[in-house]
Amino acid sequence: MSSIVQSMVLSGREVWPLVEGGKGISATNGRSSGAWAAAGGVGTFSGVNGDLVDDNGETVPLTFRGRDRIERHEELIDHSIRAAISQARIARDVSRGEGRIHMNVLWEMGGCERVLVGALEGAKGLIHGVTCGAGMPYRLAEICARYGVYYYPIVSSARAFNALWRRAYHKFSEWLGAVVYEDPWRAGGHNGLSNVEDPEKPQPAFPRVLEIRKLMQAVGLDRVPIVMAGGVWHLKDWGDFIDNKDLGPIAFQFGTRPLLTKESPIPESWKRRLLELLPGDVLLHRFSPTGFYSSAVKNEFLQELVERSERQVPFRTAADAEHDSFFAYGRTGHGVWLSAADHARVQGWIAEGFTQPMRTPDDTLIFVAPQKARQIRRDQADCMGCLSHCKFSNWKDHGDFTTGKPADPRSFCIQKTLQDIAHGTGDPVDQQLMFAGHNAYKFRQDPFYANGFVPTVRQLVQRILTGW
């Protein structure tokens, strides 16, 4: 079979330079990653609160018995470690020793270091590399080197990699498998947009990647690959990157396309929705409790979050020249001061049924229906500490276990919605967060998927290698 790219060494073995994006929760698992490795590439299962499969092949439900957040957090970490080990074993069996198996973790997940260490300890020899993003994973290199595993930091700029290299990675350069450049404007899931970058103005990838390569060359990393992630669909579209002497070795990570395969563990309704998307159907937003930008399919879940934040007004606890209209709420009749215009807007929202005001950490009020307010408070109370810092519930996974800021009702419980959509709970298409990259509309346009065709992983890899 002729291929548009040549094989390269990743994580100690010559493979196709095609990497399965890891995603989170259970959107990739041992079966899908093992199949990707069996096809000659690098498969990546999620180490982020994945599914625990017992020795009989049965999925062990994730349930919590803890009375408070701290106890539930410990249960989640224990479950995550055992789940990652079980998925690594499945991936090993499915791959039959072909390709490479990686695990994906998010540095901002709760107890990330403990989960990573526990998984690598319990699955020695089964995991060849670890990809990690969502934060600045300074200790990633040290932990992976300890277990003889290659590490793959996900960055969106040369500045981010430079900080990682200077602070920690230069001590463990021999275990740096590659640097993953994830395009923050095009990738699905959480993105690495900085505060100085405009989410509405995408920048071309080539100069940003070239800047990373120049930095890598300056510190002796000339032959360490860069993995392109975010917006990768057809390899024929990346001719300027392939075999480019200035960029050096380039591999490609596919996050969205592997969702639509026979081995993909996501529900069938999610797969069908992917085939229907149009350009613009993926929204780059900042509702995530991580505080990062992220990209997901526009649906009722996201629309409700948009509308929730639009029903928002600033307040003052004492009247001033601008805020001179008193708004009373609560059982005591205490209230806050609004501008006259905002007071009129609030009365309109109340007339529409959005009668429950909720304070935000930014001295604003949002207005929601009573049922939604109860759900928000219930979700906040049920927090299980899935993040290192959560603005939705004000959880922090160390110290005094609180961010020190009020919980933010403009956000949501990300653990709850991602578990629900991954396992088809309720209405996964419209009522849950559905991560996808901004090129997901190409499922509808690409003739490979005509008439609703869903390929196996092997068929997809072979198709990708042709350039399409």
CSV table of C-alpha atoms in Angstrom, one decimal:
chain,number,residue,atom,x,y,z
A,1,MET,CA,0.0,0.0,0.0
A,2,SER,CA,1.4,3.4,-1.0
A,3,SER,CA,1.4,6.0,1.7
A,4,ILE,CA,1.7,9.8,1.8
A,5,VAL,CA,3.9,9.6,4.9
A,6,GLN,CA,6.8,7.4,6.0
A,7,SER,CA,7.0,5.4,9.2
A,8,MET,CA,9.0,6.8,12.1
A,9,VAL,CA,10.2,5.8,15.5
A,10,LEU,CA,7.7,6.7,18.3
A,11,SER,CA,8.1,5.4,21.8
A,12,GLY,CA,10.9,3.1,20.8
A,13,ARG,CA,9.3,1.4,17.8
A,14,GLU,CA,8.9,2.1,14.1
A,15,VAL,CA,5.3,2.9,13.4
A,16,TRP,CA,3.1,4.9,11.1
A,17,PRO,CA,3.2,8.6,12.3
A,18,LEU,CA,-0.5,8.4,13.1
A,19,VAL,CA,-1.6,8.9,16.7
A,20,GLU,CA,-5.1,8.4,18.1
A,21,GLY,CA,-6.1,11.4,20.2
A,22,GLY,CA,-6.7,10.3,23.8
A,23,LYS,CA,-9.7,12.5,24.7
A,24,GLY,CA,-11.2,11.9,28.2
A,25,ILE,CA,-13.5,9.8,30.3
A,26,SER,CA,-14.3,6.8,28.1
A,27,ALA,CA,-14.3,8.3,24.6
A,28,THR,CA,-11.2,6.2,23.9
A,29,ASN,CA,-10.5,2.9,25.6
A,30,GLY,CA,-8.4,-0.2,25.4
A,31,ARG,CA,-10.4,-1.6,22.5
A,32,SER,CA,-10.1,1.4,20.3
A,33,SER,CA,-6.5,2.2,21.1
A,34,GLY,CA,-5.5,-1.4,20.8
A,35,ALA,CA,-7.1,-1.5,17.3
A,36,TRP,CA,-5.3,1.6,16.3
A,37,ALA,CA,-1.9,0.1,17.4
A,38,ALA,CA,-2.8,-3.2,15.7
A,39,ALA,CA,-3.1,-1.1,12.5
A,40,GLY,CA,0.5,0.0,12.9
A,41,GLY,CA,0.0,3.4,14.6
A,42,VAL,CA,0.0,4.8,18.1
A,43,GLY,CA,-3.2,4.0,20.0
A,44,THR,CA,-4.2,6.2,23.0
A,45,PHE,CA,-6.6,5.2,25.7
A,46,SER,CA,-8.0,7.7,28.2
A,47,GLY,CA,-6.5,7.6,31.7
A,48,VAL,CA,-9.1,10.2,32.8
A,49,ASN,CA,-11.7,8.4,34.9
A,50,GLY,CA,-12.1,5.6,32.4
A,51,ASP,CA,-14.1,2.4,32.6
A,52,LEU,CA,-12.9,-0.3,35.0
A,53,VAL,CA,-13.3,-3.7,33.4
A,54,ASP,CA,-12.9,-6.8,35.7
A,55,ASP,CA,-11.3,-10.1,34.9
A,56,ASN,CA,-14.6,-11.4,33.5
A,57,GLY,CA,-14.8,-8.6,31.0
A,58,GLU,CA,-17.6,-6.8,32.9
A,59,THR,CA,-17.6,-3.1,33.4
A,60,VAL,CA,-17.6,-2.1,37.1
A,61,PRO,CA,-19.9,0.9,37.6
A,62,LEU,CA,-18.4,4.1,39.0
A,63,THR,CA,-20.4,4.7,42.2
A,64,PHE,CA,-19.6,6.8,45.2
A,65,ARG,CA,-20.2,6.0,48.9
A,66,GLY,CA,-18.2,8.8,50.4
A,67,ARG,CA,-20.0,11.2,52.7
A,68,ASP,CA,-18.1,14.3,51.5
A,69,ARG,CA,-16.0,15.5,48.6
A,70,ILE,CA,-12.7,14.3,50.0
A,71,GLU,CA,-13.9,10.8,50.5
A,72,ARG,CA,-15.5,10.7,47.0
A,73,HIS,CA,-12.2,12.2,45.6
A,74,GLU,CA,-10.3,9.2,47.1
A,75,GLU,CA,-12.8,6.8,45.6
A,76,LEU,CA,-12.4,8.4,42.2
A,77,ILE,CA,-8.6,8.2,42.2
A,78,ASP,CA,-8.7,4.5,43.2
A,79,HIS,CA,-11.2,3.7,40.5
A,80,SER,CA,-9.3,5.7,37.9
A,81,ILE,CA,-6.0,3.8,38.6
A,82,ARG,CA,-7.7,0.4,38.4
A,83,ALA,CA,-9.6,1.5,35.3
A,84,ALA,CA,-6.4,2.6,33.5
A,85,ILE,CA,-4.7,-0.6,34.3
A,86,SER,CA,-7.6,-2.6,33.0
A,87,GLN,CA,-7.7,-0.6,29.8
A,88,ALA,CA,-4.0,-1.0,29.3
A,89,ARG,CA,-4.4,-4.7,29.5
A,90,ILE,CA,-7.2,-4.7,27.0
A,91,ALA,CA,-5.2,-2.5,24.6
A,92,ARG,CA,-2.2,-4.9,24.9
A,93,ASP,CA,-4.4,-7.9,24.0
A,94,VAL,CA,-6.2,-6.2,21.1
A,95,SER,CA,-3.0,-4.8,19.6
A,96,ARG,CA,-1.3,-8.2,19.7
A,97,GLY,CA,2.1,-6.5,20.2
A,98,GLU,CA,1.8,-4.3,17.2
A,99,GLY,CA,2.2,-0.5,17.2
A,100,ARG,CA,2.5,1.5,20.5
A,101,ILE,CA,0.0,2.1,23.3
A,102,HIS,CA,-0.2,5.5,25.0
A,103,MET,CA,-2.3,6.7,27.9
A,104,ASN,CA,-3.7,10.2,28.0
A,105,VAL,CA,-4.1,12.2,31.2
A,106,LEU,CA,-5.1,15.8,31.9
A,107,TRP,CA,-2.7,17.6,34.3
A,108,GLU,CA,-5.7,19.5,35.7
A,109,MET,CA,-7.6,16.4,36.6
A,110,GLY,CA,-8.0,15.7,40.3
A,111,GLY,CA,-5.1,13.7,41.7
A,112,CYS,CA,-3.4,13.5,38.3
A,113,GLU,CA,0.1,12.6,39.6
A,114,ARG,CA,-1.3,9.9,41.8
A,115,VAL,CA,-3.4,8.4,39.0
A,116,LEU,CA,-0.4,8.5,36.6
A,117,VAL,CA,2.0,6.9,39.1
A,118,GLY,CA,-0.6,4.2,40.1
A,119,ALA,CA,-1.3,3.3,36.5
A,120,LEU,CA,2.3,3.1,35.4
A,121,GLU,CA,3.1,1.1,38.5
A,122,GLY,CA,0.2,-1.3,37.9
A,123,ALA,CA,0.6,-1.6,34.1
A,124,LYS,CA,4.4,-1.9,33.8
A,125,GLY,CA,5.4,-2.8,30.3
A,126,LEU,CA,2.0,-2.2,28.9
A,127,ILE,CA,2.1,1.6,28.4
A,128,HIS,CA,4.7,2.9,26.1
A,129,GLY,CA,4.0,6.6,26.3
A,130,VAL,CA,1.9,9.2,28.1
A,131,THR,CA,0.3,12.3,26.5
A,132,CYS,CA,-0.6,15.1,28.8
A,133,GLY,CA,-2.2,18.5,28.3
A,134,ALA,CA,-4.6,20.9,30.1
A,135,GLY,CA,-2.2,22.7,32.3
A,136,MET,CA,1.6,22.9,32.7
A,137,PRO,CA,2.7,19.3,33.5
A,138,TYR,CA,6.1,20.0,34.9
A,139,ARG,CA,6.5,16.7,36.7
A,140,LEU,CA,5.3,14.6,33.8
A,141,ALA,CA,8.9,14.0,32.6
A,142,GLU,CA,10.2,12.9,36.0
A,143,ILE,CA,7.4,10.5,36.6
A,144,CYS,CA,7.6,8.9,33.1
A,145,ALA,CA,11.4,8.6,33.2
A,146,ARG,CA,11.1,6.8,36.5
A,147,TYR,CA,9.1,4.1,34.8
A,148,GLY,CA,11.0,4.1,31.5
A,149,VAL,CA,8.0,5.5,29.6
A,150,TYR,CA,8.1,8.2,26.9
A,151,TYR,CA,6.3,11.5,27.6
A,152,TYR,CA,4.4,13.7,25.1
A,153,PRO,CA,3.5,17.1,26.4
A,154,ILE,CA,0.6,18.9,24.6
A,155,VAL,CA,1.3,22.6,24.0
A,156,SER,CA,-0.2,25.3,21.9
A,157,SER,CA,2.8,27.6,21.7
A,158,ALA,CA,6.6,27.7,21.8
A,159,ARG,CA,6.4,29.8,24.9
A,160,ALA,CA,4.6,27.0,26.8
A,161,PHE,CA,7.2,24.4,25.7
A,162,ASN,CA,10.0,26.7,26.6
A,163,ALA,CA,8.7,27.0,30.2
A,164,LEU,CA,8.4,23.2,30.5
A,165,TRP,CA,11.8,22.6,29.1
A,166,ARG,CA,13.7,25.1,31.2
A,167,ARG,CA,12.0,24.2,34.4
A,168,ALA,CA,12.0,20.4,34.2
A,169,TYR,CA,12.2,18.6,30.9
A,170,HIS,CA,15.8,19.3,30.1
A,171,LYS,CA,16.7,16.9,32.9
A,172,PHE,CA,14.9,14.0,31.2
A,173,SER,CA,15.4,14.7,27.5
A,174,GLU,CA,16.0,11.1,26.6
A,175,TRP,CA,12.4,10.2,27.4
A,176,LEU,CA,10.8,13.0,25.4
A,177,GLY,CA,8.9,11.1,22.8
A,178,ALA,CA,7.6,14.1,20.9
A,179,VAL,CA,6.1,17.5,21.4
A,180,VAL,CA,2.4,17.6,20.6
A,181,TYR,CA,1.3,20.9,19.0
A,182,GLU,CA,-2.5,21.2,19.5
A,183,ASP,CA,-4.1,24.0,17.5
A,184,PRO,CA,-6.1,25.9,20.1
A,185,TRP,CA,-8.6,27.2,17.5
A,186,ARG,CA,-9.4,23.9,15.8
A,187,ALA,CA,-9.0,21.1,18.3
A,188,GLY,CA,-11.9,19.5,20.1
A,189,GLY,CA,-12.1,19.4,23.9
A,190,HIS,CA,-10.1,21.7,26.0
A,191,ASN,CA,-7.8,24.1,24.2
A,192,GLY,CA,-4.7,26.0,25.1
A,193,LEU,CA,-5.7,29.5,24.1
A,194,SER,CA,-3.8,32.1,26.2
A,195,ASN,CA,-5.3,35.4,27.5
A,196,VAL,CA,-3.4,37.3,24.8
A,197,GLU,CA,-4.8,35.3,21.9
A,198,ASP,CA,-8.1,36.1,20.3
A,199,PRO,CA,-10.5,33.2,20.2
A,200,GLU,CA,-12.2,34.8,17.2
A,201,LYS,CA,-9.0,35.1,15.1
A,202,PRO,CA,-7.4,31.8,14.4
A,203,GLN,CA,-3.7,31.9,13.6
A,204,PRO,CA,-2.0,29.7,10.9
A,205,ALA,CA,-0.3,26.7,12.4
A,206,PHE,CA,2.9,26.7,10.3
A,207,PRO,CA,4.7,29.7,11.9
A,208,ARG,CA,3.7,28.6,15.4
A,209,VAL,CA,5.1,25.1,14.8
A,210,LEU,CA,8.2,26.5,13.1
A,211,GLU,CA,8.8,28.6,16.3
A,212,ILE,CA,8.6,25.4,18.4
A,213,ARG,CA,11.0,23.6,16.1
A,214,LYS,CA,13.5,26.4,16.2
A,215,LEU,CA,13.4,26.3,20.0
A,216,MET,CA,13.8,22.5,20.0
A,217,GLN,CA,16.8,22.8,17.6
A,218,ALA,CA,18.4,25.4,19.9
A,219,VAL,CA,18.4,22.8,22.8
A,220,GLY,CA,19.4,19.8,20.8
A,221,LEU,CA,16.0,18.3,20.0
A,222,ASP,CA,16.4,18.4,16.2
A,223,ARG,CA,15.2,14.9,15.6
A,224,VAL,CA,12.4,14.7,18.2
A,225,PRO,CA,9.1,14.7,16.3
A,226,ILE,CA,6.4,17.3,16.6
A,227,VAL,CA,2.9,15.8,16.5
A,228,MET,CA,0.3,18.0,14.8
A,229,ALA,CA,-3.1,17.9,16.6
A,230,GLY,CA,-6.3,19.8,16.1
A,231,GLY,CA,-7.9,20.2,12.7
A,232,VAL,CA,-6.1,17.2,11.2
A,233,TRP,CA,-8.4,15.4,8.7
A,234,HIS,CA,-6.8,14.6,5.3
A,235,LEU,CA,-3.0,14.2,5.2
A,236,LYS,CA,-3.0,15.7,1.7
A,237,ASP,CA,-3.8,19.0,3.2
A,238,TRP,CA,-0.6,19.0,5.2
A,239,GLY,CA,1.9,18.9,2.3
A,240,ASP,CA,3.8,21.9,3.6
A,241,PHE,CA,4.5,20.0,6.8
A,242,ILE,CA,5.4,16.5,5.5
A,243,ASP,CA,9.1,16.1,4.7
A,244,ASN,CA,9.7,19.8,5.4
A,245,LYS,CA,13.4,20.3,6.3
A,246,ASP,CA,12.7,23.3,8.4
A,247,LEU,CA,10.1,21.5,10.5
A,248,GLY,CA,11.9,18.2,10.9
A,249,PRO,CA,10.0,15.0,11.6
A,250,ILE,CA,6.2,15.5,11.8
A,251,ALA,CA,3.5,13.1,13.0
A,252,PHE,CA,-0.2,13.6,13.1
A,253,GLN,CA,-2.8,13.1,15.8
A,254,PHE,CA,-6.4,12.3,15.0
A,255,GLY,CA,-9.0,13.1,17.7
A,256,THR,CA,-12.3,13.5,15.9
A,257,ARG,CA,-12.1,10.9,13.1
A,258,PRO,CA,-11.6,7.9,15.4
A,259,LEU,CA,-14.8,8.7,17.2
A,260,LEU,CA,-16.7,7.3,14.1
A,261,THR,CA,-15.3,3.8,13.9
A,262,LYS,CA,-16.7,0.4,14.7
A,263,GLU,CA,-14.4,0.1,17.8
A,264,SER,CA,-15.2,3.5,19.1
A,265,PRO,CA,-16.9,3.2,22.5
A,266,ILE,CA,-19.1,6.3,22.2
A,267,PRO,CA,-22.9,5.7,21.9
A,268,GLU,CA,-24.5,5.2,18.4
A,269,SER,CA,-26.5,8.3,18.8
A,270,TRP,CA,-23.3,10.3,19.1
A,271,LYS,CA,-21.9,8.7,16.0
A,272,ARG,CA,-25.0,9.4,14.0
A,273,ARG,CA,-24.9,13.1,15.1
A,274,LEU,CA,-21.4,13.4,13.9
A,275,LEU,CA,-22.6,12.4,10.4
A,276,GLU,CA,-25.1,15.3,10.4
A,277,LEU,CA,-22.9,18.3,11.4
A,278,LEU,CA,-22.5,21.4,9.3
A,279,PRO,CA,-19.8,24.0,9.3
A,280,GLY,CA,-20.1,26.2,12.4
A,281,ASP,CA,-21.8,23.5,14.4
A,282,VAL,CA,-18.9,23.3,16.9
A,283,LEU,CA,-18.6,26.1,19.4
A,284,LEU,CA,-15.4,27.4,21.1
A,285,HIS,CA,-16.5,28.5,24.5
A,286,ARG,CA,-15.3,29.1,28.1
A,287,PHE,CA,-18.0,27.5,30.2
A,288,SER,CA,-15.8,24.6,31.4
A,289,PRO,CA,-15.2,24.5,35.1
A,290,THR,CA,-11.5,24.2,34.4
A,291,GLY,CA,-11.4,27.8,33.2
A,292,PHE,CA,-9.9,26.7,29.8
A,293,TYR,CA,-11.5,27.3,26.5
A,294,SER,CA,-13.0,24.2,24.9
A,295,SER,CA,-14.8,23.1,21.8
A,296,ALA,CA,-18.0,21.1,21.6
A,297,VAL,CA,-21.0,20.5,19.4
A,298,LYS,CA,-23.7,23.1,19.6
A,299,ASN,CA,-26.8,21.5,21.2
A,300,GLU,CA,-29.4,22.2,23.9
A,301,PHE,CA,-26.8,21.7,26.6
A,302,LEU,CA,-24.5,24.4,25.3
A,303,GLN,CA,-27.3,26.7,24.4
A,304,GLU,CA,-28.7,26.6,27.9
A,305,LEU,CA,-25.2,27.6,29.2
A,306,VAL,CA,-25.1,30.5,26.7
A,307,GLU,CA,-28.5,31.7,27.7
A,308,ARG,CA,-27.7,31.3,31.4
A,309,SER,CA,-24.8,33.7,31.1
A,310,GLU,CA,-26.8,36.1,29.0
A,311,ARG,CA,-29.3,36.5,31.8
A,312,GLN,CA,-26.7,38.2,33.9
A,313,VAL,CA,-26.4,41.6,35.5
A,314,PRO,CA,-23.8,43.2,37.8
A,315,PHE,CA,-24.9,44.3,41.2
A,316,ARG,CA,-23.7,46.4,44.1
A,317,THR,CA,-24.4,45.8,47.8
A,318,ALA,CA,-24.8,49.6,48.3
A,319,ALA,CA,-26.5,52.1,46.0
A,320,ASP,CA,-24.3,54.4,43.9
A,321,ALA,CA,-25.0,56.8,41.0
A,322,GLU,CA,-25.4,54.1,38.5
A,323,HIS,CA,-26.9,51.3,40.6
A,324,ASP,CA,-29.9,53.0,42.2
A,325,SER,CA,-32.7,50.4,41.8
A,326,PHE,CA,-33.2,48.0,44.7
A,327,PHE,CA,-33.9,44.3,43.9
A,328,ALA,CA,-35.1,42.3,46.8
A,329,TYR,CA,-34.8,38.5,46.8
A,330,GLY,CA,-34.6,35.6,49.3
A,331,ARG,CA,-36.6,34.8,52.3
A,332,THR,CA,-35.3,37.8,54.3
A,333,GLY,CA,-36.0,40.3,51.6
A,334,HIS,CA,-32.5,41.4,51.6
A,335,GLY,CA,-31.2,42.3,48.1
A,336,VAL,CA,-28.8,44.2,46.0
A,337,TRP,CA,-28.7,47.3,43.9
A,338,LEU,CA,-29.0,47.2,40.1
A,339,SER,CA,-29.0,49.8,37.4
A,340,ALA,CA,-32.5,50.9,36.3
A,341,ALA,CA,-32.0,49.3,32.9
A,342,ASP,CA,-30.8,46.0,34.4
A,343,HIS,CA,-33.7,46.0,36.9
A,344,ALA,CA,-36.1,46.2,34.0
A,345,ARG,CA,-34.3,43.3,32.2
A,346,VAL,CA,-34.6,41.2,35.4
A,347,GLN,CA,-38.3,41.8,35.7
A,348,GLY,CA,-38.7,40.5,32.1
A,349,TRP,CA,-36.7,37.4,32.9
A,350,ILE,CA,-38.8,36.8,36.0
A,351,ALA,CA,-41.9,37.1,33.9
A,352,GLU,CA,-40.6,34.4,31.6
A,353,GLY,CA,-40.1,32.0,34.6
A,354,PHE,CA,-36.4,32.6,35.3
A,355,THR,CA,-37.2,33.6,38.9
A,356,GLN,CA,-34.2,32.3,40.8
A,357,PRO,CA,-31.2,34.6,41.1
A,358,MET,CA,-27.8,33.0,41.7
A,359,ARG,CA,-24.7,34.9,42.7
A,360,THR,CA,-21.4,34.5,40.7
A,361,PRO,CA,-17.9,35.1,41.9
A,362,ASP,CA,-17.8,38.3,39.7
A,363,ASP,CA,-20.4,40.2,41.7
A,364,THR,CA,-23.1,39.4,39.2
A,365,LEU,CA,-26.5,37.6,39.3
A,366,ILE,CA,-27.7,35.1,36.8
A,367,PHE,CA,-31.3,34.2,36.6
A,368,VAL,CA,-32.5,30.6,36.0
A,369,ALA,CA,-35.7,28.6,36.5
A,370,PRO,CA,-36.2,27.1,40.0
A,371,GLN,CA,-35.7,23.6,38.7
A,372,LYS,CA,-32.4,24.5,37.1
A,373,ALA,CA,-31.2,26.2,40.3
A,374,ARG,CA,-31.9,23.0,42.3
A,375,GLN,CA,-30.0,21.0,39.7
A,376,ILE,CA,-27.0,23.3,39.9
A,377,ARG,CA,-26.9,23.2,43.7
A,378,ARG,CA,-27.3,19.4,43.7
A,379,ASP,CA,-24.5,19.0,41.2
A,380,GLN,CA,-22.2,21.3,43.3
A,381,ALA,CA,-23.0,19.4,46.4
A,382,ASP,CA,-22.3,16.0,44.7
A,383,CYS,CA,-18.8,17.1,43.7
A,384,MET,CA,-16.3,14.2,43.7
A,385,GLY,CA,-13.2,16.2,43.1
A,386,CYS,CA,-12.5,15.3,39.5
A,387,LEU,CA,-10.4,18.4,38.8
A,388,SER,CA,-7.4,19.9,40.6
A,389,HIS,CA,-9.4,23.2,40.6
A,390,CYS,CA,-13.1,23.5,39.8
A,391,LYS,CA,-14.7,26.9,39.5
A,392,PHE,CA,-18.2,25.3,39.4
A,393,SER,CA,-18.0,23.7,42.9
A,394,ASN,CA,-15.0,25.7,44.3
A,395,TRP,CA,-13.2,22.3,44.9
A,396,LYS,CA,-9.3,22.1,45.1
A,397,ASP,CA,-7.6,18.7,45.4
A,398,HIS,CA,-5.0,19.8,48.0
A,399,GLY,CA,-4.5,22.1,51.0
A,400,ASP,CA,-7.8,23.2,52.4
A,401,PHE,CA,-9.7,21.6,49.5
A,402,THR,CA,-11.3,24.9,48.4
A,403,THR,CA,-10.4,27.4,45.8
A,404,GLY,CA,-11.3,30.2,48.2
A,405,LYS,CA,-13.8,31.6,45.7
A,406,PRO,CA,-17.6,31.2,45.6
A,407,ALA,CA,-18.9,28.4,43.4
A,408,ASP,CA,-19.8,29.6,39.9
A,409,PRO,CA,-23.3,28.7,38.7
A,410,ARG,CA,-22.5,29.7,35.1
A,411,SER,CA,-20.5,26.5,34.7
A,412,PHE,CA,-21.4,22.8,35.1
A,413,CYS,CA,-20.2,19.5,36.5
A,414,ILE,CA,-18.0,18.2,33.8
A,415,GLN,CA,-17.6,14.7,35.3
A,416,LYS,CA,-21.3,14.2,35.4
A,417,THR,CA,-22.0,15.2,31.8
A,418,LEU,CA,-19.0,13.4,30.3
A,419,GLN,CA,-19.8,10.2,32.1
A,420,ASP,CA,-23.4,10.5,30.9
A,421,ILE,CA,-22.6,11.1,27.2
A,422,ALA,CA,-19.9,8.4,27.1
A,423,HIS,CA,-22.3,5.8,28.4
A,424,GLY,CA,-25.5,7.0,26.6
A,425,THR,CA,-27.3,8.1,29.8
A,426,GLY,CA,-30.4,10.1,29.2
A,427,ASP,CA,-30.3,12.1,25.9
A,428,PRO,CA,-26.6,12.1,24.9
A,429,VAL,CA,-27.1,14.1,21.7
A,430,ASP,CA,-28.8,17.2,23.0
A,431,GLN,CA,-28.6,17.2,26.8
A,432,GLN,CA,-24.9,16.5,27.4
A,433,LEU,CA,-21.5,18.1,26.5
A,434,MET,CA,-20.4,16.6,23.2
A,435,PHE,CA,-16.7,17.4,22.5
A,436,ALA,CA,-15.6,17.5,18.9
A,437,GLY,CA,-13.1,19.3,16.7
A,438,HIS,CA,-14.0,22.1,14.4
A,439,ASN,CA,-13.6,19.9,11.3
A,440,ALA,CA,-16.2,17.5,12.4
A,441,TYR,CA,-18.5,18.8,9.7
A,442,LYS,CA,-16.3,16.9,7.2
A,443,PHE,CA,-17.9,13.6,8.2
A,444,ARG,CA,-20.9,14.8,6.2
A,445,GLN,CA,-18.8,16.0,3.3
A,446,ASP,CA,-16.2,13.2,3.1
A,447,PRO,CA,-17.2,10.6,0.5
A,448,PHE,CA,-15.5,7.9,2.7
A,449,TYR,CA,-18.6,8.2,5.0
A,450,ALA,CA,-21.2,8.2,2.3
A,451,ASN,CA,-24.5,6.5,3.1
A,452,GLY,CA,-23.6,6.4,6.8
A,453,PHE,CA,-20.6,4.2,6.4
A,454,VAL,CA,-18.7,3.6,9.7
A,455,PRO,CA,-15.3,2.1,9.1
A,456,THR,CA,-13.2,-0.2,11.4
A,457,VAL,CA,-10.1,1.4,12.9
A,458,ARG,CA,-8.0,-0.5,10.4
A,459,GLN,CA,-10.0,0.8,7.5
A,460,LEU,CA,-9.7,4.3,8.8
A,461,VAL,CA,-5.9,4.1,9.2
A,462,GLN,CA,-5.5,2.7,5.7
A,463,ARG,CA,-7.7,5.5,4.3
A,464,ILE,CA,-5.7,8.2,6.2
A,465,LEU,CA,-2.4,6.8,4.8
A,466,THR,CA,-3.6,7.4,1.2
A,467,GLY,CA,-3.9,11.1,2.0
A,468,TRP,CA,-7.7,11.0,2.4
